[in-house]
């Protein structure tokens, strides 16, 4: 698909480019605006529900305190204390009077408020008093070591709470919460029995029904262990432990809200608040779609804005593409005429924009091509003439080499060894210099040519100087640029040692330093003034002697830059009367095939 797009016309490419650039920001901005607005609405609704849950918990706290206060009133009632202190084996008439008295007291307590609760007085003497129609079997014959009774006994008269856990799945959920105290004789602290208050599920549900603010939501009242004390509107889980992935986070926290991705198959918000009195948690589960339904209008406006923006972007992209491509098409037509050989064309430029400048450059280029055609035609004859001269010049080195070979044999016939060795050295230098196709040679071969050159110079100058070559075997196995050191050695002899009074010394050394090879050519000749060294360091290689052009170091500097770039280095230090030191550094080359042009 990429090749298909790249192969289309420029106009289509511009359309493909501008449309995403215009539509994508609109889509991202619209999606971001809708997301942020939904988040703000959802956050605000959740805070409202959380505040409502806090109010409901506050109401439940008052309900719990009222229950605890009721048990305290019953505990401290002297009539109840007296009745439970009597023997179980007493006259029936007295028992009847006691039952009527206790019933009146309990009815009085219940008459203060409209509570859906049941009260049970369970005496150690066997007396049983209750407000309901029936006395449950677990209260008639209770075990003081189990359940609620064990909690009351261990609390030593303080109020305790107990949640009823069951797996019942009927509409009548009955008792969901119980509270009680152990009754003791005031003054003697003698156990008299127990008071138990059973709270019906409907009595609790009425307290928090108003917490279900949103349709489709569910409210749970949980104890500290996560068991459902009560719920609304669905009650089929009452008495069981809430088995949802968000339960652990709710039990660990105190209050707040968070998003759960899957609750009954859809994303929902979990809002919860904890009672500081009982530790019970009120949890509201509301589908996220219900909370964000108020942002539907924002979504609609966003979609319309994106549609209108996309339409405007398409129109602007088309107009812009046509405006840009029309003059380019004209320019392409002119280029095709030039390709066919018609050079007498020109691009009519009306504007000075980029396309107009391109057309102006096209006209200028066309004029320049015409001039170059004429110049190339005129220079072609000059090139042919230069080639003929170059072919003729190739005969000279070979002629000289052959002539030197003849001189060598003549010197050997007449037993003139010095002349023979000089001619051989000069021939080797000449053959080495005209060798074609090799820019790099081994350091060992290059040093051999230096020795040939020094031999010839020794024949010329006699004992004027002595030379020493110190190249490590490791460096000799490496490769260097052909004739790299020869110009420096020649300068050291002709400019430094030749003009020195007395005998001079020349030292040529080579060593490897990391990934570079360093060559040092040092002489104790006449040296150079500081201004001359400065000129050479600045690239101005000029000789004061008209017979010596000074191009040796200049060519060396250019060759180092051409072949090694910044990796090649040429340093010159000199003092008048003390001599000159030239340091050349090149990269390490292990083969002659490493092309180093830069």
Coordinates of C-alpha atoms in Angstrom, one line a residue:
X1 CA 0.0 0.0 0.0
X2 CA 2.9 2.3 0.8
X3 CA 4.3 2.0 -2.8
X4 CA 0.8 2.6 -4.2
X5 CA 0.6 5.9 -2.2
X6 CA 4.1 7.0 -3.1
X7 CA 3.5 6.3 -6.8
X8 CA 0.5 8.7 -7.0
X9 CA 0.5 12.3 -8.2
X10 CA 1.7 15.1 -6.0
X11 CA -1.9 16.4 -5.7
X12 CA -3.1 13.1 -4.3
X13 CA -0.1 13.0 -1.9
X14 CA -0.9 16.5 -0.6
X15 CA -4.5 15.4 -0.1
X16 CA -3.4 12.3 1.7
X17 CA -1.1 14.4 3.8
X18 CA -3.3 17.4 4.7
X19 CA -6.4 15.4 5.4
X20 CA -4.9 13.4 8.3
X21 CA -3.2 16.5 9.6
X22 CA -6.5 18.3 9.7
X23 CA -8.8 15.5 10.8
X24 CA -6.6 13.7 13.3
X25 CA -6.1 16.8 15.6
X26 CA -9.9 17.3 15.5
X27 CA -10.5 13.7 16.4
X28 CA -8.0 13.7 19.2
X29 CA -9.2 17.0 20.6
X30 CA -12.8 15.8 20.4
X31 CA -12.1 12.5 22.0
X32 CA -10.0 14.2 24.7
X33 CA -12.7 16.7 25.4
X34 CA -15.4 14.1 25.6
X35 CA -13.2 11.9 27.8
X36 CA -12.3 14.8 30.2
X37 CA -16.0 15.9 30.4
X38 CA -17.1 12.4 31.1
X39 CA -14.5 12.1 33.7
X40 CA -15.5 15.4 35.3
X41 CA -19.2 14.4 35.3
X42 CA -18.5 11.0 36.6
X43 CA -16.2 12.4 39.3
X44 CA -18.8 14.9 40.4
X45 CA -21.6 12.3 40.5
X46 CA -19.4 9.9 42.5
X47 CA -18.6 12.7 45.0
X48 CA -22.3 13.4 45.3
X49 CA -23.1 9.7 45.9
X50 CA -20.2 9.5 48.4
X51 CA -21.5 12.4 50.3
X52 CA -24.9 10.8 50.4
X53 CA -23.4 7.5 51.6
X54 CA -21.7 9.5 54.4
X55 CA -25.0 10.9 55.4
X56 CA -26.6 7.5 55.4
X57 CA -23.7 6.1 57.5
X58 CA -24.2 9.0 59.8
X59 CA -27.9 8.0 60.1
X60 CA -26.9 4.3 60.7
X61 CA -24.5 5.4 63.4
X62 CA -27.4 7.1 65.2
X63 CA -29.5 3.9 64.8
X64 CA -26.7 1.8 66.2
X65 CA -26.2 4.2 69.1
X66 CA -30.0 4.1 69.8
X67 CA -29.9 0.3 69.9
X68 CA -26.9 0.3 72.2
X69 CA -28.7 2.9 74.4
X70 CA -31.9 0.7 74.4
X71 CA -29.9 -2.3 75.6
X72 CA -28.4 -0.1 78.3
X73 CA -31.9 1.0 79.5
X74 CA -33.0 -2.6 79.7
X75 CA -29.8 -3.5 81.5
X76 CA -30.3 -0.8 84.1
X77 CA -34.1 -1.3 84.6
X78 CA -34.7 -2.3 88.3
X79 CA -37.9 -4.1 87.4
X80 CA -36.1 -6.3 85.0
X81 CA -33.3 -6.8 87.4
X82 CA -35.8 -7.9 90.1
X83 CA -37.7 -10.3 87.8
X84 CA -34.5 -12.0 86.5
X85 CA -33.2 -12.3 90.1
X86 CA -36.2 -14.5 91.1
X87 CA -36.3 -18.2 91.2
X88 CA -37.7 -20.1 88.2
X89 CA -39.8 -22.3 90.5
X90 CA -42.2 -19.6 91.8
X91 CA -46.1 -19.4 91.7
X92 CA -47.7 -19.1 88.3
X93 CA -49.6 -16.0 89.3
X94 CA -46.3 -14.3 90.1
X95 CA -44.9 -15.5 86.8
X96 CA -47.9 -14.1 85.0
X97 CA -47.5 -10.7 86.7
X98 CA -43.8 -10.7 85.9
X99 CA -44.4 -11.5 82.2
X100 CA -47.0 -8.7 82.0
X101 CA -44.6 -6.3 83.7
X102 CA -41.7 -7.2 81.4
X103 CA -44.0 -7.0 78.3
X104 CA -45.2 -3.6 79.2
X105 CA -41.6 -2.4 79.7
X106 CA -40.5 -3.8 76.4
X107 CA -43.5 -2.4 74.5
X108 CA -42.7 1.0 76.1
X109 CA -39.1 0.9 74.8
X110 CA -40.3 -0.1 71.3
X111 CA -43.0 2.6 71.3
X112 CA -40.4 5.4 71.2
X113 CA -39.4 4.6 67.6
X114 CA -40.8 2.7 64.7
X115 CA -38.1 0.0 64.6
X116 CA -38.4 -3.4 62.9
X117 CA -36.6 -5.3 65.7
X118 CA -37.3 -8.1 68.2
X119 CA -36.2 -8.0 71.8
X120 CA -35.4 -11.2 73.8
X121 CA -34.7 -11.4 77.6
X122 CA -33.1 -14.7 78.5
X123 CA -32.6 -15.2 82.2
X124 CA -30.2 -17.5 83.9
X125 CA -33.2 -18.6 86.0
X126 CA -34.9 -20.0 82.9
X127 CA -37.3 -17.1 82.3
X128 CA -37.8 -16.1 78.6
X129 CA -39.4 -12.8 77.6
X130 CA -39.6 -11.5 74.0
X131 CA -41.6 -9.1 71.8
X132 CA -42.2 -11.3 68.9
X133 CA -44.7 -14.1 68.4
X134 CA -42.2 -16.9 68.7
X135 CA -39.1 -17.6 70.7
X136 CA -36.4 -19.1 68.4
X137 CA -35.0 -22.4 69.5
X138 CA -31.4 -21.1 69.6
X139 CA -32.5 -18.5 72.2
X140 CA -34.6 -20.9 74.3
X141 CA -31.8 -23.4 74.7
X142 CA -28.7 -21.3 74.1
X143 CA -25.1 -22.4 74.5
X144 CA -23.1 -19.7 76.3
X145 CA -19.9 -20.9 74.6
X146 CA -21.1 -20.3 71.0
X147 CA -21.8 -17.3 68.7
X148 CA -23.4 -14.2 70.1
X149 CA -23.6 -15.6 73.6
X150 CA -19.9 -16.3 73.8
X151 CA -19.2 -12.7 72.6
X152 CA -21.6 -11.3 75.3
X153 CA -20.0 -13.4 78.0
X154 CA -16.5 -12.3 77.1
X155 CA -17.6 -8.6 76.8
X156 CA -18.6 -8.6 80.6
X157 CA -21.7 -6.5 80.2
X158 CA -20.6 -4.3 77.2
X159 CA -22.6 -4.3 74.0
X160 CA -21.7 -6.6 71.2
X161 CA -22.8 -7.0 67.6
X162 CA -23.1 -10.1 65.5
X163 CA -23.9 -10.6 61.8
X164 CA -26.1 -13.5 60.7
X165 CA -24.5 -15.5 57.9
X166 CA -26.7 -17.8 55.9
X167 CA -27.2 -19.0 52.3
X168 CA -31.0 -18.4 52.3
X169 CA -32.4 -17.4 48.9
X170 CA -36.0 -16.6 49.7
X171 CA -37.8 -13.2 49.8
X172 CA -38.0 -13.3 53.6
X173 CA -34.5 -12.5 54.7
X174 CA -35.4 -12.2 58.4
X175 CA -32.8 -11.3 60.9
X176 CA -29.6 -9.9 59.5
X177 CA -28.0 -8.3 62.5
X178 CA -28.1 -8.9 66.3
X179 CA -26.9 -6.9 69.3
X180 CA -26.8 -7.9 72.9
X181 CA -25.3 -7.6 76.4
X182 CA -24.8 -10.0 79.3
X183 CA -27.1 -8.9 82.2
X184 CA -25.6 -8.7 85.7
X185 CA -27.0 -7.9 89.1
X186 CA -26.3 -4.3 89.9
X187 CA -24.3 -4.2 93.1
X188 CA -23.3 -7.9 93.2
X189 CA -22.2 -8.3 89.6
X190 CA -24.0 -11.7 89.6
X191 CA -24.9 -12.9 86.0
X192 CA -28.7 -12.7 85.5
X193 CA -28.9 -13.6 81.8
X194 CA -28.7 -12.0 78.4
X195 CA -30.6 -9.4 76.4
X196 CA -30.7 -9.9 72.6
X197 CA -32.0 -7.5 69.9
X198 CA -32.6 -8.9 66.4
X199 CA -32.7 -6.4 63.6
X200 CA -34.6 -7.3 60.5
X201 CA -33.2 -6.7 57.0
X202 CA -36.1 -4.4 56.2
X203 CA -35.3 -2.2 59.2
X204 CA -31.8 -1.6 57.9
X205 CA -32.8 -1.2 54.3
X206 CA -35.1 1.7 55.2
X207 CA -32.1 3.6 56.6
X208 CA -30.1 3.6 53.3
X209 CA -32.7 3.3 50.5
X210 CA -32.0 6.9 49.6
X211 CA -28.4 6.1 48.9
X212 CA -29.4 4.4 45.6
X213 CA -29.4 7.7 43.6
X214 CA -28.9 6.2 40.1
X215 CA -30.9 3.6 38.3
X216 CA -29.3 0.3 37.7
X217 CA -27.1 0.6 40.8
X218 CA -26.8 -1.7 43.8
X219 CA -26.1 -0.8 47.4
X220 CA -24.5 -3.2 50.0
X221 CA -24.1 -2.9 53.7
X222 CA -21.0 -5.0 54.6
X223 CA -19.5 -5.9 57.9
X224 CA -15.7 -5.7 58.5
X225 CA -15.2 -9.2 57.0
X226 CA -17.0 -8.4 53.7
X227 CA -20.3 -10.3 54.5
X228 CA -23.5 -8.7 53.2
X229 CA -25.7 -7.5 56.1
X230 CA -28.2 -5.9 53.8
X231 CA -28.6 -4.8 50.2
X232 CA -30.9 -3.0 47.8
X233 CA -32.6 -3.4 45.4
X234 CA -31.4 -7.0 44.9
X235 CA -31.3 -9.0 48.1
X236 CA -30.4 -12.5 46.9
X237 CA -26.8 -12.2 48.3
X238 CA -27.8 -11.1 51.8
X239 CA -26.1 -13.2 54.5
X240 CA -23.3 -14.3 52.1
X241 CA -19.8 -12.9 51.6
X242 CA -19.5 -10.5 48.7
X243 CA -17.5 -12.3 46.0
X244 CA -16.4 -9.4 43.8
X245 CA -12.9 -8.4 42.7
X246 CA -13.2 -5.0 44.3
X247 CA -14.0 -6.3 47.8
X248 CA -10.4 -6.3 49.0
X249 CA -9.8 -2.7 48.0
X250 CA -13.1 -1.6 49.7
X251 CA -12.1 -3.5 52.9
X252 CA -8.7 -2.0 53.0
X253 CA -9.8 1.6 52.4
X254 CA -11.8 4.0 54.5
X255 CA -13.8 5.9 51.9
X256 CA -13.6 6.9 48.3
X257 CA -14.5 5.7 44.8
X258 CA -12.7 3.9 41.9
X259 CA -13.5 2.3 38.6
X260 CA -13.9 -1.5 38.2
X261 CA -13.8 -2.7 34.6
X262 CA -16.2 -5.6 34.9
X263 CA -19.1 -5.8 37.4
X264 CA -21.8 -8.0 36.0
X265 CA -20.2 -7.7 32.6
X266 CA -20.0 -3.9 32.4
X267 CA -17.6 -1.1 33.8
X268 CA -18.9 0.3 37.0
X269 CA -17.9 2.8 39.7
X270 CA -17.5 1.6 43.2
X271 CA -18.3 4.2 45.9
X272 CA -17.9 3.3 49.5
X273 CA -17.9 4.8 53.0
X274 CA -17.0 3.3 56.4
X275 CA -18.8 3.8 59.7
X276 CA -16.5 5.0 62.4
X277 CA -18.8 3.5 65.0
X278 CA -19.4 0.0 63.8
X279 CA -16.8 -0.5 61.1
X280 CA -19.6 -1.4 58.6
X281 CA -19.1 -0.4 55.0
X282 CA -21.8 1.1 52.8
X283 CA -21.0 0.3 49.2
X284 CA -22.7 1.7 46.1
X285 CA -22.1 0.1 42.7
X286 CA -23.2 2.2 39.8
X287 CA -22.6 1.4 36.1
X288 CA -20.3 3.9 34.4
X289 CA -22.7 4.4 31.5
X290 CA -25.3 5.7 33.9
X291 CA -22.9 8.2 35.4
X292 CA -21.8 9.5 32.0
X293 CA -25.2 9.7 30.3
X294 CA -25.2 13.5 31.0
X295 CA -22.2 13.9 28.7
X296 CA -24.1 12.5 25.7
X297 CA -24.8 16.0 24.5
X298 CA -21.1 16.8 24.6
X299 CA -20.4 13.7 22.5
X300 CA -23.0 14.8 19.9
X301 CA -21.6 18.3 19.7
X302 CA -18.1 16.8 19.3
X303 CA -19.1 14.5 16.5
X304 CA -20.8 17.3 14.6
X305 CA -17.8 19.6 15.1
X306 CA -15.5 16.8 13.8
X307 CA -17.8 16.2 10.8
X308 CA -17.9 19.9 9.9
X309 CA -14.1 20.3 10.5
X310 CA -13.4 17.3 8.3
X311 CA -15.5 18.7 5.5
X312 CA -13.8 22.1 5.7
X313 CA -10.4 20.4 5.8
X314 CA -11.2 18.4 2.7
X315 CA -12.2 21.5 0.8
X316 CA -9.1 23.5 1.9
X317 CA -6.8 20.5 1.2
X318 CA -8.2 20.3 -2.4
X319 CA -7.8 24.0 -3.0
X320 CA -4.3 24.1 -1.7
X321 CA -3.3 21.0 -3.6
X322 CA -4.6 22.4 -6.9
X323 CA -2.9 25.8 -6.2
X324 CA 0.5 24.1 -5.6
X325 CA 0.4 21.5 -8.4
X326 CA -0.9 23.6 -11.3
X327 CA 2.3 25.6 -11.8
X328 CA 4.4 22.5 -11.1
X329 CA 2.5 20.8 -13.9
X330 CA 3.4 23.6 -16.2
X331 CA 7.0 23.3 -15.2
X332 CA 7.0 19.6 -15.8
X333 CA 5.6 20.2 -19.3
X334 CA 8.5 22.6 -20.0
X335 CA 11.0 20.1 -18.8
X336 CA 9.6 17.5 -21.2
X337 CA 10.2 19.9 -24.0
X338 CA 13.8 20.4 -22.9
X339 CA 14.2 16.6 -22.8
X340 CA 13.0 16.4 -26.4
X341 CA 15.8 18.9 -27.4
X342 CA 13.9 22.2 -27.3
X343 CA 16.1 24.6 -25.3
X344 CA 14.2 27.8 -26.2
X345 CA 11.6 27.6 -23.4
X346 CA 11.0 29.7 -20.3
X347 CA 8.8 29.4 -17.2
X348 CA 6.4 32.3 -16.8
X349 CA 6.7 33.2 -13.0
X350 CA 3.9 35.4 -11.6
X351 CA 4.6 35.1 -7.9
X352 CA 7.8 35.0 -5.9
X353 CA 6.9 32.1 -3.7
X354 CA 8.8 28.8 -3.7
X355 CA 7.3 27.6 -6.9
X356 CA 8.1 31.0 -8.6
X357 CA 11.7 30.7 -7.3
X358 CA 11.9 27.2 -8.7
X359 CA 10.7 28.5 -12.1
X360 CA 13.3 31.2 -11.9
X361 CA 16.0 28.7 -11.1
X362 CA 14.8 26.6 -14.0
X363 CA 15.2 29.5 -16.4
X364 CA 18.7 30.3 -15.0
X365 CA 19.7 26.6 -15.1
X366 CA 18.6 26.4 -18.8
X367 CA 20.7 29.4 -19.7
X368 CA 23.7 27.9 -17.8
X369 CA 23.3 24.6 -19.6
X370 CA 23.4 26.4 -23.0
X371 CA 26.7 28.1 -21.9
X372 CA 28.1 24.8 -20.6
X373 CA 27.4 23.1 -23.9
X374 CA 29.3 25.7 -25.7
X375 CA 32.2 25.5 -23.2
X376 CA 32.3 21.7 -23.3
X377 CA 32.4 21.8 -27.1
X378 CA 35.3 24.3 -27.1
X379 CA 37.2 22.4 -24.4
X380 CA 36.9 19.0 -26.0
X381 CA 39.7 19.7 -28.5
X382 CA 41.9 20.9 -25.6
X383 CA 41.2 17.7 -23.7
X384 CA 42.2 15.6 -26.7
X385 CA 45.4 17.5 -27.1
X386 CA 46.2 17.1 -23.4
X387 CA 45.6 13.3 -23.6
X388 CA 48.1 13.0 -26.5
X389 CA 50.7 14.9 -24.4
X390 CA 50.0 12.7 -21.4
X391 CA 50.5 9.6 -23.5
X392 CA 53.8 11.0 -24.8
X393 CA 54.9 11.8 -21.2
X394 CA 54.5 8.2 -20.1
X395 CA 57.4 7.3 -22.3
X396 CA 59.9 9.4 -20.2
X397 CA 59.9 7.5 -16.9
X398 CA 60.2 4.2 -18.7
X399 CA 63.0 5.6 -20.9
X400 CA 64.8 6.8 -17.9
X401 CA 64.4 3.5 -16.1
X402 CA 65.8 1.6 -19.1
X403 CA 68.7 4.1 -19.4
X404 CA 69.6 3.7 -15.7
X405 CA 69.6 -0.1 -16.2
X406 CA 72.1 0.3 -19.1
X407 CA 74.3 2.5 -16.9
X408 CA 74.1 -0.1 -14.1
X409 CA 75.4 -2.8 -16.4
X410 CA 78.2 -0.6 -17.7
X411 CA 79.3 0.3 -14.1
X412 CA 79.3 -3.4 -13.2
X413 CA 81.4 -4.3 -16.2
X414 CA 84.0 -1.6 -15.3
X415 CA 83.6 -2.6 -11.6
X416 CA 82.4 0.8 -10.4
X417 CA 80.4 -0.4 -7.4
X418 CA 79.4 2.9 -6.0
X419 CA 78.0 4.1 -9.3
X420 CA 76.2 0.7 -9.7
X421 CA 74.6 0.8 -6.3
X422 CA 73.6 4.4 -6.8
X423 CA 72.0 3.6 -10.2
X424 CA 70.2 0.6 -8.6
X425 CA 68.8 2.7 -5.8
X426 CA 67.7 5.4 -8.2
X427 CA 66.1 2.8 -10.4
X428 CA 64.2 1.3 -7.5
X429 CA 63.0 4.8 -6.5
X430 CA 61.9 5.5 -10.0
X431 CA 60.1 2.1 -10.4
X432 CA 58.4 2.6 -7.0
X433 CA 57.2 6.1 -7.9
X434 CA 55.7 5.0 -11.3
X435 CA 53.9 1.9 -9.9
X436 CA 50.2 2.2 -10.8
X437 CA 47.1 1.0 -9.0
X438 CA 48.6 1.1 -5.5
X439 CA 47.9 4.0 -3.1
X440 CA 49.0 2.0 -0.1
X441 CA 52.1 0.0 0.5
X442 CA 53.6 -1.8 3.5
X443 CA 55.7 0.2 5.9
X444 CA 58.5 -2.2 5.2
X445 CA 58.5 -1.4 1.4
X446 CA 58.1 2.3 2.1
X447 CA 61.1 2.2 4.4
X448 CA 63.1 0.4 1.8
X449 CA 62.6 3.3 -0.6
X450 CA 63.6 5.7 2.2
X451 CA 66.8 3.7 2.5
X452 CA 67.4 3.9 -1.3
X453 CA 66.8 7.7 -1.1
X454 CA 69.2 8.1 1.8
X455 CA 71.8 6.0 0.0
X456 CA 71.7 8.3 -3.0
X457 CA 71.9 11.4 -0.7
X458 CA 74.9 9.9 1.1
X459 CA 76.6 9.5 -2.2
X460 CA 75.9 13.1 -2.8
X461 CA 76.8 14.6 0.6
X462 CA 79.3 12.0 1.8
X463 CA 79.8 12.3 5.6
X464 CA 77.7 15.4 5.9
X465 CA 75.1 13.6 7.9
X466 CA 74.3 10.2 9.4
X467 CA 70.8 8.6 9.3
X468 CA 69.1 6.2 11.7
X469 CA 65.8 4.3 11.0
X470 CA 64.0 2.8 14.0
X471 CA 60.8 1.1 13.0
X472 CA 59.3 -1.6 15.2
X473 CA 58.5 -5.0 13.6
X474 CA 54.8 -4.5 14.5
X475 CA 54.7 -1.2 12.5
X476 CA 56.6 -2.7 9.5
X477 CA 53.8 -5.2 9.0
X478 CA 51.2 -2.4 8.8
X479 CA 50.4 -0.3 5.7
X480 CA 50.9 3.3 4.9
X481 CA 50.3 5.8 2.1
X482 CA 52.9 5.5 -0.6
X483 CA 55.8 8.1 -0.5
X484 CA 54.3 9.5 2.8
X485 CA 57.7 10.2 4.5
X486 CA 60.0 10.8 1.5
X487 CA 59.1 14.6 1.1
X488 CA 59.7 15.2 4.8
X489 CA 63.1 13.3 4.7
X490 CA 64.1 15.3 1.7
X491 CA 63.2 18.6 3.4
X492 CA 65.1 17.6 6.5
X493 CA 68.3 17.0 4.4
X494 CA 68.1 19.9 1.9
X495 CA 66.7 22.6 4.3
X496 CA 68.1 21.4 7.7
X497 CA 71.3 19.4 7.4
X498 CA 72.8 20.7 4.1
X499 CA 73.1 24.2 5.5
X500 CA 74.4 23.1 8.9
X501 CA 78.1 23.6 9.7
X502 CA 79.6 20.2 10.6
X503 CA 78.0 16.8 10.6
X504 CA 74.3 16.4 11.2
X505 CA 72.0 13.6 12.4
X506 CA 68.6 12.4 11.0
X507 CA 66.4 10.0 13.0
X508 CA 63.4 8.3 11.5
X509 CA 61.2 6.3 13.9
X510 CA 57.8 4.7 13.9
X511 CA 55.6 3.3 16.7
X512 CA 52.0 2.3 17.2
X513 CA 49.9 4.4 19.7
X514 CA 46.5 2.8 20.2
X515 CA 44.6 2.8 16.8
X516 CA 47.1 5.2 15.2
X517 CA 50.7 4.9 13.8
X518 CA 53.1 7.7 14.6
X519 CA 56.1 8.5 12.4
X520 CA 58.7 11.0 13.7
X521 CA 61.4 12.6 11.4
X522 CA 63.8 14.6 13.5
X523 CA 67.0 16.4 12.5
X524 CA 69.5 18.6 14.4
X525 CA 69.9 21.0 11.4
X526 CA 69.6 24.8 11.3
X527 CA 65.9 24.8 12.2
X528 CA 63.4 27.4 11.3
X529 CA 62.2 30.7 12.7
X530 CA 59.0 30.8 14.6
X531 CA 57.2 32.8 11.9
X532 CA 58.0 30.2 9.3
X533 CA 56.7 27.4 11.5
X534 CA 53.5 29.5 12.0
X535 CA 53.1 29.9 8.3
X536 CA 53.5 26.2 7.7
X537 CA 51.0 25.3 10.5
X538 CA 48.6 27.7 8.8
X539 CA 48.9 25.9 5.4
X540 CA 51.2 28.4 3.7
X541 CA 54.0 26.1 2.5
X542 CA 56.3 28.5 0.8
X543 CA 60.1 28.3 0.4
X544 CA 62.5 31.3 0.6
X545 CA 64.6 29.7 -2.1
X546 CA 63.4 30.3 -5.6
X547 CA 64.9 27.0 -6.7
X548 CA 62.7 25.1 -4.2
X549 CA 59.0 25.5 -4.6
X550 CA 58.0 24.3 -1.2
X551 CA 55.3 22.1 -2.5
X552 CA 56.4 18.9 -0.8
X553 CA 54.9 19.7 2.6
X554 CA 51.8 21.2 0.9
X555 CA 51.2 18.1 -1.1
X556 CA 51.7 16.0 2.0
X557 CA 49.2 18.0 4.0
X558 CA 46.6 17.7 1.2
X559 CA 47.2 13.9 0.8
X560 CA 46.7 13.4 4.6
X561 CA 43.4 15.4 4.4
X562 CA 42.3 13.6 1.2
X563 CA 43.0 10.0 2.5
X564 CA 42.5 10.3 6.2
X565 CA 40.5 13.4 7.0
X566 CA 40.6 14.3 10.7
X567 CA 42.4 11.0 11.5
X568 CA 45.5 12.2 9.8
X569 CA 47.8 14.7 11.6
X570 CA 50.9 16.6 10.7
X571 CA 52.8 18.6 13.4
X572 CA 56.0 20.6 12.9
X573 CA 58.1 22.0 15.7
X574 CA 61.4 23.8 15.2
X575 CA 63.9 26.1 16.8
X576 CA 66.7 28.0 15.0
X577 CA 70.0 26.3 15.5
X578 CA 68.4 23.3 17.3
X579 CA 66.7 21.4 14.5
X580 CA 63.3 20.4 13.3
X581 CA 60.8 17.7 14.4
X582 CA 58.0 16.5 12.1
X583 CA 55.3 14.1 13.5
X584 CA 52.9 12.3 11.2
X585 CA 50.0 10.2 12.5
X586 CA 47.7 8.0 10.4
X587 CA 45.1 5.4 11.3
X588 CA 46.3 1.7 11.7
X589 CA 45.8 -0.2 8.4
X590 CA 46.4 -4.0 8.4
X591 CA 45.8 -4.5 4.7
X592 CA 46.4 -2.5 1.5
X593 CA 42.8 -2.8 0.5
X594 CA 41.4 -0.4 3.1
X595 CA 40.1 2.5 1.1
X596 CA 40.5 5.7 3.1
X597 CA 39.3 8.5 0.8
X598 CA 37.2 10.9 2.8

